Amino acid sequence: MRILVTDGMDKTAIAALREQGHEVVEQFYEPDQLGAALRDFDAVVVRSKTKVRANHIDEAKGGKLKLIIRGGVGVDNIDVKYAEENGITVKNTPRASSESVAELAMAHMFSCARYISVAGHSMREDKWEKKAYGKGIELCGKTLGIVGFGRIGQKLGVMAKAIGMNVIAFDIYHIDGIEEKLGIPYVEMDELLAKSDFISVHAPAVDGGALINAESISKMKDGVVIINTSRGTNVDEAALLDALNSGKVRAAGLDVWASEPASNKELYNHPMVSCTPHIGAATVEAQKRIGTEIVSIIENFK
């Protein structure tokens, strides 16, 4: 196969594909060039930067393209239904980065609880603000509500229970036996909003607006902490900023943004926002697992 890798990939995996006889081209294409380029490849491997839309698939028609692989969990940067309607298989690597994303969510929880981000920044400005940041809170004993209880949500739930948090979860799909296995009950969304001290979002992007908006925030406890490592559009940034400014929301940990690179300066510059530039899956271990899973997908593709 002739394979295009647009957003980077683990070098060991690329070497493995080449050893198997595949031609691998590592090159990013701008959106207006991508469709024409895809005609010359049997498969394309993307991460989050490259978006494969219907117009790209239309431009690729008549060419070789028959497989799109998303190196990661979500596939909302690919028009999956349209691709499959046109005979192109779409795959992702849902298991490979779960641990890494869950750990980053936990890191943001600690950062929000103990002012780690803003306190560290103040020290770089030669300030010693021990009194200002001496009112942190502990995670132990607090209730964590997980919105979206798939692989990442489950990993985070296990971590949170290990440090003494109470964990509840909401998901539109209920996995048989998972409540008993993990000791984490499903609850309705309104109950989760009302009971949680920390809320972490792990759902795919949804149609119909943000999961966390002004209405849902109004149902939360005062001083709640909101974490989002899923998709930026799952949280209404304007509503979150208002809630941070009013004190309704104590702090937010954000790895994903409504537009990327992030452009909401008022939000990411807010002193009570712990922020990262969409690095949830960006660990050495996760990238190796993603690469291994991509190689397996290509090996087994018929």
PDB file of C-alpha atoms in Angstrom:
ATOM      1  CA  MET A   1       0.000   0.000   0.000  1.00  0.00           C
ATOM      2  CA  ARG A   2       0.974   3.618  -0.486  1.00  0.00           C
ATOM      3  CA  ILE A   3       0.288   5.350   2.841  1.00  0.00           C
ATOM      4  CA  LEU A   4       0.131   9.076   3.610  1.00  0.00           C
ATOM      5  CA  VAL A   5       0.917  10.161   7.185  1.00  0.00           C
ATOM      6  CA  THR A   6      -0.138  13.785   7.588  1.00  0.00           C
ATOM      7  CA  ASP A   7       0.252  14.642  11.283  1.00  0.00           C
ATOM      8  CA  GLY A   8       3.208  12.585  12.397  1.00  0.00           C
ATOM      9  CA  MET A   9       3.483   9.033  13.701  1.00  0.00           C
ATOM     10  CA  ASP A  10       5.779   6.945  15.879  1.00  0.00           C
ATOM     11  CA  LYS A  11       8.997   6.246  13.966  1.00  0.00           C
ATOM     12  CA  THR A  12       9.073   2.593  15.018  1.00  0.00           C
ATOM     13  CA  ALA A  13       5.638   2.082  13.469  1.00  0.00           C
ATOM     14  CA  ILE A  14       6.667   3.815  10.256  1.00  0.00           C
ATOM     15  CA  ALA A  15       9.738   1.580  10.066  1.00  0.00           C
ATOM     16  CA  ALA A  16       7.562  -1.498  10.634  1.00  0.00           C
ATOM     17  CA  LEU A  17       5.253  -0.511   7.778  1.00  0.00           C
ATOM     18  CA  ARG A  18       8.194   0.031   5.443  1.00  0.00           C
ATOM     19  CA  GLU A  19       9.684  -3.320   6.434  1.00  0.00           C
ATOM     20  CA  GLN A  20       6.394  -4.905   5.398  1.00  0.00           C
ATOM     21  CA  GLY A  21       6.810  -3.381   1.949  1.00  0.00           C
ATOM     22  CA  HIS A  22       4.493  -0.395   2.231  1.00  0.00           C
ATOM     23  CA  GLU A  23       5.498   3.011   0.894  1.00  0.00           C
ATOM     24  CA  VAL A  24       5.021   5.632   3.638  1.00  0.00           C
ATOM     25  CA  VAL A  25       4.999   9.342   2.828  1.00  0.00           C
ATOM     26  CA  GLU A  26       5.111  11.790   5.743  1.00  0.00           C
ATOM     27  CA  GLN A  27       3.666  15.095   4.587  1.00  0.00           C
ATOM     28  CA  PHE A  28       1.063  17.582   5.785  1.00  0.00           C
ATOM     29  CA  TYR A  29      -1.285  19.039   3.177  1.00  0.00           C
ATOM     30  CA  GLU A  30      -3.289  22.216   3.550  1.00  0.00           C
ATOM     31  CA  PRO A  31      -7.073  21.677   3.268  1.00  0.00           C
ATOM     32  CA  ASP A  32      -7.250  23.003  -0.299  1.00  0.00           C
ATOM     33  CA  GLN A  33      -4.565  20.522  -1.421  1.00  0.00           C
ATOM     34  CA  LEU A  34      -5.526  17.453   0.582  1.00  0.00           C
ATOM     35  CA  GLY A  35      -8.288  16.029  -1.617  1.00  0.00           C
ATOM     36  CA  ALA A  36      -6.213  15.928  -4.790  1.00  0.00           C
ATOM     37  CA  ALA A  37      -3.266  14.433  -2.906  1.00  0.00           C
ATOM     38  CA  LEU A  38      -5.407  11.602  -1.509  1.00  0.00           C
ATOM     39  CA  ARG A  39      -6.030  10.223  -5.013  1.00  0.00           C
ATOM     40  CA  ASP A  40      -2.493   8.865  -5.042  1.00  0.00           C
ATOM     41  CA  PHE A  41      -2.659   6.972  -1.735  1.00  0.00           C
ATOM     42  CA  ASP A  42      -4.319   3.724  -0.665  1.00  0.00           C
ATOM     43  CA  ALA A  43      -4.494   4.884   2.963  1.00  0.00           C
ATOM     44  CA  VAL A  44      -4.129   8.061   4.973  1.00  0.00           C
ATOM     45  CA  VAL A  45      -3.230   8.289   8.670  1.00  0.00           C
ATOM     46  CA  VAL A  46      -4.286  11.481  10.460  1.00  0.00           C
ATOM     47  CA  ARG A  47      -4.362  12.762  14.020  1.00  0.00           C
ATOM     48  CA  SER A  48      -6.333  15.878  15.011  1.00  0.00           C
ATOM     49  CA  LYS A  49      -4.781  18.558  12.790  1.00  0.00           C
ATOM     50  CA  THR A  50      -5.850  17.090   9.457  1.00  0.00           C
ATOM     51  CA  LYS A  51      -9.585  17.058   8.765  1.00  0.00           C
ATOM     52  CA  VAL A  52     -10.928  14.767   6.038  1.00  0.00           C
ATOM     53  CA  ARG A  53     -14.236  16.221   4.901  1.00  0.00           C
ATOM     54  CA  ALA A  54     -16.756  15.335   2.200  1.00  0.00           C
ATOM     55  CA  ASN A  55     -15.162  17.705  -0.316  1.00  0.00           C
ATOM     56  CA  HIS A  56     -11.796  15.956   0.127  1.00  0.00           C
ATOM     57  CA  ILE A  57     -13.452  12.587  -0.403  1.00  0.00           C
ATOM     58  CA  ASP A  58     -15.151  13.920  -3.547  1.00  0.00           C
ATOM     59  CA  GLU A  59     -11.820  15.158  -4.870  1.00  0.00           C
ATOM     60  CA  ALA A  60     -10.237  11.778  -4.146  1.00  0.00           C
ATOM     61  CA  LYS A  61     -12.870   9.826  -6.098  1.00  0.00           C
ATOM     62  CA  GLY A  62     -11.453   7.807  -8.941  1.00  0.00           C
ATOM     63  CA  GLY A  63      -8.169   7.437  -7.121  1.00  0.00           C
ATOM     64  CA  LYS A  64      -6.698   4.753  -4.855  1.00  0.00           C
ATOM     65  CA  LEU A  65      -7.983   5.805  -1.435  1.00  0.00           C
ATOM     66  CA  LYS A  66      -9.718   3.025   0.467  1.00  0.00           C
ATOM     67  CA  LEU A  67      -8.697   3.462   4.140  1.00  0.00           C
ATOM     68  CA  ILE A  68      -8.623   6.404   6.562  1.00  0.00           C
ATOM     69  CA  ILE A  69      -7.088   5.856  10.007  1.00  0.00           C
ATOM     70  CA  ARG A  70      -7.405   8.331  12.861  1.00  0.00           C
ATOM     71  CA  GLY A  71      -4.517   7.917  15.287  1.00  0.00           C
ATOM     72  CA  GLY A  72      -6.555   8.582  18.410  1.00  0.00           C
ATOM     73  CA  VAL A  73     -10.003   8.105  19.899  1.00  0.00           C
ATOM     74  CA  GLY A  74     -12.442  10.566  18.311  1.00  0.00           C
ATOM     75  CA  VAL A  75     -13.206  10.585  14.603  1.00  0.00           C
ATOM     76  CA  ASP A  76     -15.116  13.877  14.443  1.00  0.00           C
ATOM     77  CA  ASN A  77     -12.406  15.332  12.181  1.00  0.00           C
ATOM     78  CA  ILE A  78     -13.458  12.807   9.530  1.00  0.00           C
ATOM     79  CA  ASP A  79     -16.786  12.685   7.681  1.00  0.00           C
ATOM     80  CA  VAL A  80     -17.108   9.007   8.537  1.00  0.00           C
ATOM     81  CA  LYS A  81     -20.557   8.301   7.092  1.00  0.00           C
ATOM     82  CA  TYR A  82     -19.766   9.987   3.791  1.00  0.00           C
ATOM     83  CA  ALA A  83     -16.459   8.154   3.504  1.00  0.00           C
ATOM     84  CA  GLU A  84     -18.095   4.779   4.125  1.00  0.00           C
ATOM     85  CA  GLU A  85     -20.902   5.562   1.688  1.00  0.00           C
ATOM     86  CA  ASN A  86     -18.156   6.018  -0.908  1.00  0.00           C
ATOM     87  CA  GLY A  87     -16.454   2.716  -0.150  1.00  0.00           C
ATOM     88  CA  ILE A  88     -13.736   4.047   2.142  1.00  0.00           C
ATOM     89  CA  THR A  89     -13.158   2.289   5.471  1.00  0.00           C
ATOM     90  CA  VAL A  90     -12.572   4.469   8.542  1.00  0.00           C
ATOM     91  CA  LYS A  91     -10.698   3.154  11.587  1.00  0.00           C
ATOM     92  CA  ASN A  92      -9.325   4.659  14.795  1.00  0.00           C
ATOM     93  CA  THR A  93      -7.162   3.571  17.743  1.00  0.00           C
ATOM     94  CA  PRO A  94      -9.537   3.822  20.724  1.00  0.00           C
ATOM     95  CA  ARG A  95      -7.488   1.864  23.254  1.00  0.00           C
ATOM     96  CA  ALA A  96      -4.041   3.316  22.732  1.00  0.00           C
ATOM     97  CA  SER A  97      -4.263   6.724  24.425  1.00  0.00           C
ATOM     98  CA  SER A  98      -6.815   6.133  27.193  1.00  0.00           C
ATOM     99  CA  GLU A  99      -4.241   5.997  29.991  1.00  0.00           C
ATOM    100  CA  SER A 100      -2.479   9.162  28.831  1.00  0.00           C
ATOM    101  CA  VAL A 101      -5.638  11.250  28.517  1.00  0.00           C
ATOM    102  CA  ALA A 102      -6.957  10.051  31.874  1.00  0.00           C
ATOM    103  CA  GLU A 103      -3.655  10.936  33.549  1.00  0.00           C
ATOM    104  CA  LEU A 104      -3.740  14.431  32.043  1.00  0.00           C
ATOM    105  CA  ALA A 105      -7.290  14.932  33.315  1.00  0.00           C
ATOM    106  CA  MET A 106      -6.099  13.905  36.776  1.00  0.00           C
ATOM    107  CA  ALA A 107      -3.131  16.285  36.483  1.00  0.00           C
ATOM    108  CA  HIS A 108      -5.494  19.163  35.694  1.00  0.00           C
ATOM    109  CA  MET A 109      -7.614  18.225  38.704  1.00  0.00           C
ATOM    110  CA  PHE A 110      -4.592  18.517  40.993  1.00  0.00           C
ATOM    111  CA  SER A 111      -3.529  21.745  39.282  1.00  0.00           C
ATOM    112  CA  CYS A 112      -6.961  23.314  39.806  1.00  0.00           C
ATOM    113  CA  ALA A 113      -7.174  22.136  43.415  1.00  0.00           C
ATOM    114  CA  ARG A 114      -3.735  23.455  44.419  1.00  0.00           C
ATOM    115  CA  TYR A 115      -3.197  26.466  42.085  1.00  0.00           C
ATOM    116  CA  ILE A 116      -0.213  24.706  40.495  1.00  0.00           C
ATOM    117  CA  SER A 117      -0.443  26.440  37.125  1.00  0.00           C
ATOM    118  CA  VAL A 118      -0.953  30.018  38.303  1.00  0.00           C
ATOM    119  CA  ALA A 119       1.352  29.707  41.329  1.00  0.00           C
ATOM    120  CA  GLY A 120       4.176  28.365  39.166  1.00  0.00           C
ATOM    121  CA  HIS A 121       3.663  31.183  36.673  1.00  0.00           C
ATOM    122  CA  SER A 122       3.791  33.798  39.440  1.00  0.00           C
ATOM    123  CA  MET A 123       7.148  32.454  40.633  1.00  0.00           C
ATOM    124  CA  ARG A 124       8.549  32.952  37.146  1.00  0.00           C
ATOM    125  CA  GLU A 125       7.597  36.598  37.607  1.00  0.00           C
ATOM    126  CA  ASP A 126       9.743  36.635  40.785  1.00  0.00           C
ATOM    127  CA  LYS A 127       6.709  36.625  43.088  1.00  0.00           C
ATOM    128  CA  TRP A 128       6.392  34.608  46.305  1.00  0.00           C
ATOM    129  CA  GLU A 129       2.616  34.463  46.804  1.00  0.00           C
ATOM    130  CA  LYS A 130       2.383  31.748  49.399  1.00  0.00           C
ATOM    131  CA  LYS A 131      -0.542  33.396  51.178  1.00  0.00           C
ATOM    132  CA  ALA A 132      -2.548  33.934  47.984  1.00  0.00           C
ATOM    133  CA  TYR A 133      -2.267  30.277  46.966  1.00  0.00           C
ATOM    134  CA  GLY A 134      -2.463  28.774  50.441  1.00  0.00           C
ATOM    135  CA  LYS A 135      -6.165  27.948  50.232  1.00  0.00           C
ATOM    136  CA  GLY A 136      -6.063  24.827  48.132  1.00  0.00           C
ATOM    137  CA  ILE A 137      -8.444  21.914  48.458  1.00  0.00           C
ATOM    138  CA  GLU A 138      -7.896  18.159  48.644  1.00  0.00           C
ATOM    139  CA  LEU A 139      -9.247  15.704  46.104  1.00  0.00           C
ATOM    140  CA  CYS A 140      -9.620  12.941  48.681  1.00  0.00           C
ATOM    141  CA  GLY A 141     -13.228  12.779  49.863  1.00  0.00           C
ATOM    142  CA  LYS A 142     -14.555  14.911  47.012  1.00  0.00           C
ATOM    143  CA  THR A 143     -17.063  13.643  44.426  1.00  0.00           C
ATOM    144  CA  LEU A 144     -15.954  13.343  40.815  1.00  0.00           C
ATOM    145  CA  GLY A 145     -18.628  13.239  38.128  1.00  0.00           C
ATOM    146  CA  ILE A 146     -17.469  11.729  34.841  1.00  0.00           C
ATOM    147  CA  VAL A 147     -19.469  12.713  31.753  1.00  0.00           C
ATOM    148  CA  GLY A 148     -18.852   9.999  29.166  1.00  0.00           C
ATOM    149  CA  PHE A 149     -17.902   6.652  30.677  1.00  0.00           C
ATOM    150  CA  GLY A 150     -15.954   4.960  27.931  1.00  0.00           C
ATOM    151  CA  ARG A 151     -12.353   3.772  28.136  1.00  0.00           C
ATOM    152  CA  ILE A 152     -10.893   7.130  29.207  1.00  0.00           C
ATOM    153  CA  GLY A 153     -13.647   7.879  31.695  1.00  0.00           C
ATOM    154  CA  GLN A 154     -13.243   4.439  33.250  1.00  0.00           C
ATOM    155  CA  LYS A 155      -9.457   4.871  33.565  1.00  0.00           C
ATOM    156  CA  LEU A 156      -9.947   8.226  35.277  1.00  0.00           C
ATOM    157  CA  GLY A 157     -12.583   6.771  37.585  1.00  0.00           C
ATOM    158  CA  VAL A 158     -10.220   4.044  38.788  1.00  0.00           C
ATOM    159  CA  MET A 159      -7.439   6.601  39.397  1.00  0.00           C
ATOM    160  CA  ALA A 160      -9.777   8.910  41.299  1.00  0.00           C
ATOM    161  CA  LYS A 161     -11.077   6.105  43.521  1.00  0.00           C
ATOM    162  CA  ALA A 162      -7.483   5.133  44.296  1.00  0.00           C
ATOM    163  CA  ILE A 163      -6.856   8.551  45.904  1.00  0.00           C
ATOM    164  CA  GLY A 164     -10.080   8.432  47.900  1.00  0.00           C
ATOM    165  CA  MET A 165     -12.561  10.260  45.678  1.00  0.00           C
ATOM    166  CA  ASN A 166     -16.206   9.281  45.341  1.00  0.00           C
ATOM    167  CA  VAL A 167     -16.948   8.702  41.665  1.00  0.00           C
ATOM    168  CA  ILE A 168     -20.213   8.774  39.720  1.00  0.00           C
ATOM    169  CA  ALA A 169     -20.728   8.624  35.973  1.00  0.00           C
ATOM    170  CA  PHE A 170     -23.182   9.611  33.253  1.00  0.00           C
ATOM    171  CA  ASP A 171     -23.348   8.080  29.801  1.00  0.00           C
ATOM    172  CA  ILE A 172     -26.190   7.593  27.337  1.00  0.00           C
ATOM    173  CA  TYR A 173     -24.919   4.028  26.871  1.00  0.00           C
ATOM    174  CA  HIS A 174     -24.706   1.715  29.878  1.00  0.00           C
ATOM    175  CA  ILE A 175     -22.066  -1.014  29.811  1.00  0.00           C
ATOM    176  CA  ASP A 176     -23.360  -4.177  31.447  1.00  0.00           C
ATOM    177  CA  GLY A 177     -21.478  -5.115  34.603  1.00  0.00           C
ATOM    178  CA  ILE A 178     -19.205  -2.057  34.676  1.00  0.00           C
ATOM    179  CA  GLU A 179     -20.814  -0.571  37.797  1.00  0.00           C
ATOM    180  CA  GLU A 180     -20.134  -3.720  39.796  1.00  0.00           C
ATOM    181  CA  LYS A 181     -16.674  -4.226  38.312  1.00  0.00           C
ATOM    182  CA  LEU A 182     -15.417  -0.710  39.055  1.00  0.00           C
ATOM    183  CA  GLY A 183     -17.680   0.252  41.942  1.00  0.00           C
ATOM    184  CA  ILE A 184     -18.784   3.373  40.066  1.00  0.00           C
ATOM    185  CA  PRO A 185     -22.537   3.922  39.628  1.00  0.00           C
ATOM    186  CA  TYR A 186     -24.305   5.445  36.660  1.00  0.00           C
ATOM    187  CA  VAL A 187     -26.491   8.443  37.499  1.00  0.00           C
ATOM    188  CA  GLU A 188     -28.639  10.819  35.484  1.00  0.00           C
ATOM    189  CA  MET A 189     -26.973  14.006  34.247  1.00  0.00           C
ATOM    190  CA  ASP A 190     -28.846  16.343  36.590  1.00  0.00           C
ATOM    191  CA  GLU A 191     -27.855  14.238  39.595  1.00  0.00           C
ATOM    192  CA  LEU A 192     -24.226  14.282  38.495  1.00  0.00           C
ATOM    193  CA  LEU A 193     -24.313  18.065  38.082  1.00  0.00           C
ATOM    194  CA  ALA A 194     -25.843  18.561  41.530  1.00  0.00           C
ATOM    195  CA  LYS A 195     -23.565  16.196  43.465  1.00  0.00           C
ATOM    196  CA  SER A 196     -20.127  16.636  41.895  1.00  0.00           C
ATOM    197  CA  ASP A 197     -17.270  18.741  43.268  1.00  0.00           C
ATOM    198  CA  PHE A 198     -15.246  17.990  40.138  1.00  0.00           C
ATOM    199  CA  ILE A 199     -16.731  17.282  36.685  1.00  0.00           C
ATOM    200  CA  SER A 200     -14.581  15.778  33.934  1.00  0.00           C
ATOM    201  CA  VAL A 201     -15.859  15.508  30.361  1.00  0.00           C
ATOM    202  CA  HIS A 202     -14.899  12.470  28.255  1.00  0.00           C
ATOM    203  CA  ALA A 203     -17.620  12.396  25.606  1.00  0.00           C
ATOM    204  CA  PRO A 204     -17.262  12.707  21.837  1.00  0.00           C
ATOM    205  CA  ALA A 205     -18.372  15.939  20.195  1.00  0.00           C
ATOM    206  CA  VAL A 206     -22.148  16.047  20.081  1.00  0.00           C
ATOM    207  CA  ASP A 207     -24.653  17.719  17.797  1.00  0.00           C
ATOM    208  CA  GLY A 208     -26.965  20.272  19.317  1.00  0.00           C
ATOM    209  CA  GLY A 209     -24.556  22.343  21.354  1.00  0.00           C
ATOM    210  CA  ALA A 210     -22.213  22.052  24.296  1.00  0.00           C
ATOM    211  CA  LEU A 211     -22.722  19.488  27.056  1.00  0.00           C
ATOM    212  CA  ILE A 212     -21.512  22.042  29.586  1.00  0.00           C
ATOM    213  CA  ASN A 213     -23.342  25.329  29.050  1.00  0.00           C
ATOM    214  CA  ALA A 214     -24.897  28.108  31.118  1.00  0.00           C
ATOM    215  CA  GLU A 215     -27.937  25.963  31.977  1.00  0.00           C
ATOM    216  CA  SER A 216     -25.910  22.954  33.130  1.00  0.00           C
ATOM    217  CA  ILE A 217     -23.479  25.148  35.073  1.00  0.00           C
ATOM    218  CA  SER A 218     -26.417  26.689  36.952  1.00  0.00           C
ATOM    219  CA  LYS A 219     -27.267  23.187  38.233  1.00  0.00           C
ATOM    220  CA  MET A 220     -23.767  22.597  39.618  1.00  0.00           C
ATOM    221  CA  LYS A 221     -22.444  23.167  43.118  1.00  0.00           C
ATOM    222  CA  ASP A 222     -20.885  26.549  43.839  1.00  0.00           C
ATOM    223  CA  GLY A 223     -17.123  26.212  43.561  1.00  0.00           C
ATOM    224  CA  VAL A 224     -17.189  23.244  41.184  1.00  0.00           C
ATOM    225  CA  VAL A 225     -14.102  22.398  39.119  1.00  0.00           C
ATOM    226  CA  ILE A 226     -14.611  21.564  35.418  1.00  0.00           C
ATOM    227  CA  ILE A 227     -12.111  19.493  33.415  1.00  0.00           C
ATOM    228  CA  ASN A 228     -12.287  18.998  29.656  1.00  0.00           C
ATOM    229  CA  THR A 229      -9.879  16.734  27.759  1.00  0.00           C
ATOM    230  CA  SER A 230     -12.456  15.549  25.207  1.00  0.00           C
ATOM    231  CA  ARG A 231     -13.501  18.070  22.542  1.00  0.00           C
ATOM    232  CA  GLY A 232     -13.454  21.839  22.911  1.00  0.00           C
ATOM    233  CA  THR A 233     -17.007  22.239  21.640  1.00  0.00           C
ATOM    234  CA  ASN A 234     -18.319  20.148  24.552  1.00  0.00           C
ATOM    235  CA  VAL A 235     -17.895  23.183  26.834  1.00  0.00           C
ATOM    236  CA  ASP A 236     -19.434  26.577  26.085  1.00  0.00           C
ATOM    237  CA  GLU A 237     -16.369  28.776  26.557  1.00  0.00           C
ATOM    238  CA  ALA A 238     -18.339  31.994  27.064  1.00  0.00           C
ATOM    239  CA  ALA A 239     -20.533  30.393  29.739  1.00  0.00           C
ATOM    240  CA  LEU A 240     -17.476  28.892  31.447  1.00  0.00           C
ATOM    241  CA  LEU A 241     -15.676  32.238  31.482  1.00  0.00           C
ATOM    242  CA  ASP A 242     -18.718  33.957  33.005  1.00  0.00           C
ATOM    243  CA  ALA A 243     -18.906  31.258  35.689  1.00  0.00           C
ATOM    244  CA  LEU A 244     -15.192  31.559  36.474  1.00  0.00           C
ATOM    245  CA  ASN A 245     -15.498  35.327  36.810  1.00  0.00           C
ATOM    246  CA  SER A 246     -18.531  35.041  39.085  1.00  0.00           C
ATOM    247  CA  GLY A 247     -16.929  32.343  41.249  1.00  0.00           C
ATOM    248  CA  LYS A 248     -19.650  29.803  40.464  1.00  0.00           C
ATOM    249  CA  VAL A 249     -16.868  27.661  38.967  1.00  0.00           C
ATOM    250  CA  ARG A 250     -13.751  27.577  41.133  1.00  0.00           C
ATOM    251  CA  ALA A 251     -11.387  26.534  38.347  1.00  0.00           C
ATOM    252  CA  ALA A 252     -11.172  24.769  35.007  1.00  0.00           C
ATOM    253  CA  GLY A 253      -8.609  22.437  33.491  1.00  0.00           C
ATOM    254  CA  LEU A 254      -8.706  22.584  29.698  1.00  0.00           C
ATOM    255  CA  ASP A 255      -6.707  20.614  27.140  1.00  0.00           C
ATOM    256  CA  VAL A 256      -9.116  21.174  24.236  1.00  0.00           C
ATOM    257  CA  TRP A 257     -10.595  24.339  22.789  1.00  0.00           C
ATOM    258  CA  ALA A 258     -13.497  25.448  20.594  1.00  0.00           C
ATOM    259  CA  SER A 259     -10.992  26.522  17.948  1.00  0.00           C
ATOM    260  CA  GLU A 260      -7.457  25.221  17.768  1.00  0.00           C
ATOM    261  CA  PRO A 261      -4.895  26.689  18.078  1.00  0.00           C
ATOM    262  CA  ALA A 262      -6.797  28.283  20.968  1.00  0.00           C
ATOM    263  CA  SER A 263      -7.905  31.862  20.292  1.00  0.00           C
ATOM    264  CA  ASN A 264      -9.918  32.636  23.454  1.00  0.00           C
ATOM    265  CA  LYS A 265      -7.184  34.602  25.212  1.00  0.00           C
ATOM    266  CA  GLU A 266      -9.437  35.769  28.034  1.00  0.00           C
ATOM    267  CA  LEU A 267     -10.148  32.142  28.914  1.00  0.00           C
ATOM    268  CA  TYR A 268      -6.677  30.657  28.696  1.00  0.00           C
ATOM    269  CA  ASN A 269      -5.177  33.681  30.464  1.00  0.00           C
ATOM    270  CA  HIS A 270      -7.654  33.398  33.327  1.00  0.00           C
ATOM    271  CA  PRO A 271      -5.758  32.806  36.603  1.00  0.00           C
ATOM    272  CA  MET A 272      -8.073  29.930  37.541  1.00  0.00           C
ATOM    273  CA  VAL A 273      -7.617  28.035  34.282  1.00  0.00           C
ATOM    274  CA  SER A 274      -5.046  25.257  34.054  1.00  0.00           C
ATOM    275  CA  CYS A 275      -4.420  24.979  30.327  1.00  0.00           C
ATOM    276  CA  THR A 276      -2.576  22.759  27.877  1.00  0.00           C
ATOM    277  CA  PRO A 277      -2.505  22.771  24.034  1.00  0.00           C
ATOM    278  CA  HIS A 278      -4.379  19.517  23.233  1.00  0.00           C
ATOM    279  CA  ILE A 279      -1.662  17.159  24.486  1.00  0.00           C
ATOM    280  CA  GLY A 280      -3.887  14.473  26.011  1.00  0.00           C
ATOM    281  CA  ALA A 281      -2.420  11.645  23.930  1.00  0.00           C
ATOM    282  CA  ALA A 282       1.025  13.199  23.601  1.00  0.00           C
ATOM    283  CA  THR A 283       3.083  10.762  25.638  1.00  0.00           C
ATOM    284  CA  VAL A 284       5.873   8.544  24.391  1.00  0.00           C
ATOM    285  CA  GLU A 285       3.985   5.457  25.556  1.00  0.00           C
ATOM    286  CA  ALA A 286       0.679   6.435  23.944  1.00  0.00           C
ATOM    287  CA  GLN A 287       2.275   7.277  20.609  1.00  0.00           C
ATOM    288  CA  LYS A 288       4.015   3.896  20.544  1.00  0.00           C
ATOM    289  CA  ARG A 289       0.706   2.150  21.296  1.00  0.00           C
ATOM    290  CA  ILE A 290      -1.076   4.211  18.632  1.00  0.00           C
ATOM    291  CA  GLY A 291       1.619   3.328  16.107  1.00  0.00           C
ATOM    292  CA  THR A 292       1.386  -0.368  16.975  1.00  0.00           C
ATOM    293  CA  GLU A 293      -2.400  -0.288  16.595  1.00  0.00           C
ATOM    294  CA  ILE A 294      -2.147   1.482  13.222  1.00  0.00           C
ATOM    295  CA  VAL A 295       0.295  -1.160  11.966  1.00  0.00           C
ATOM    296  CA  SER A 296      -2.145  -3.861  13.105  1.00  0.00           C
ATOM    297  CA  ILE A 297      -5.067  -2.168  11.315  1.00  0.00           C
ATOM    298  CA  ILE A 298      -3.096  -2.022   8.059  1.00  0.00           C
ATOM    299  CA  GLU A 299      -1.867  -5.607   8.433  1.00  0.00           C
ATOM    300  CA  ASN A 300      -5.428  -6.857   8.834  1.00  0.00           C
ATOM    301  CA  PHE A 301      -7.073  -4.623   6.260  1.00  0.00           C
ATOM    302  CA  LYS A 302      -8.694  -6.488   3.417  1.00  0.00           C
TER     303      LYS A 302
END
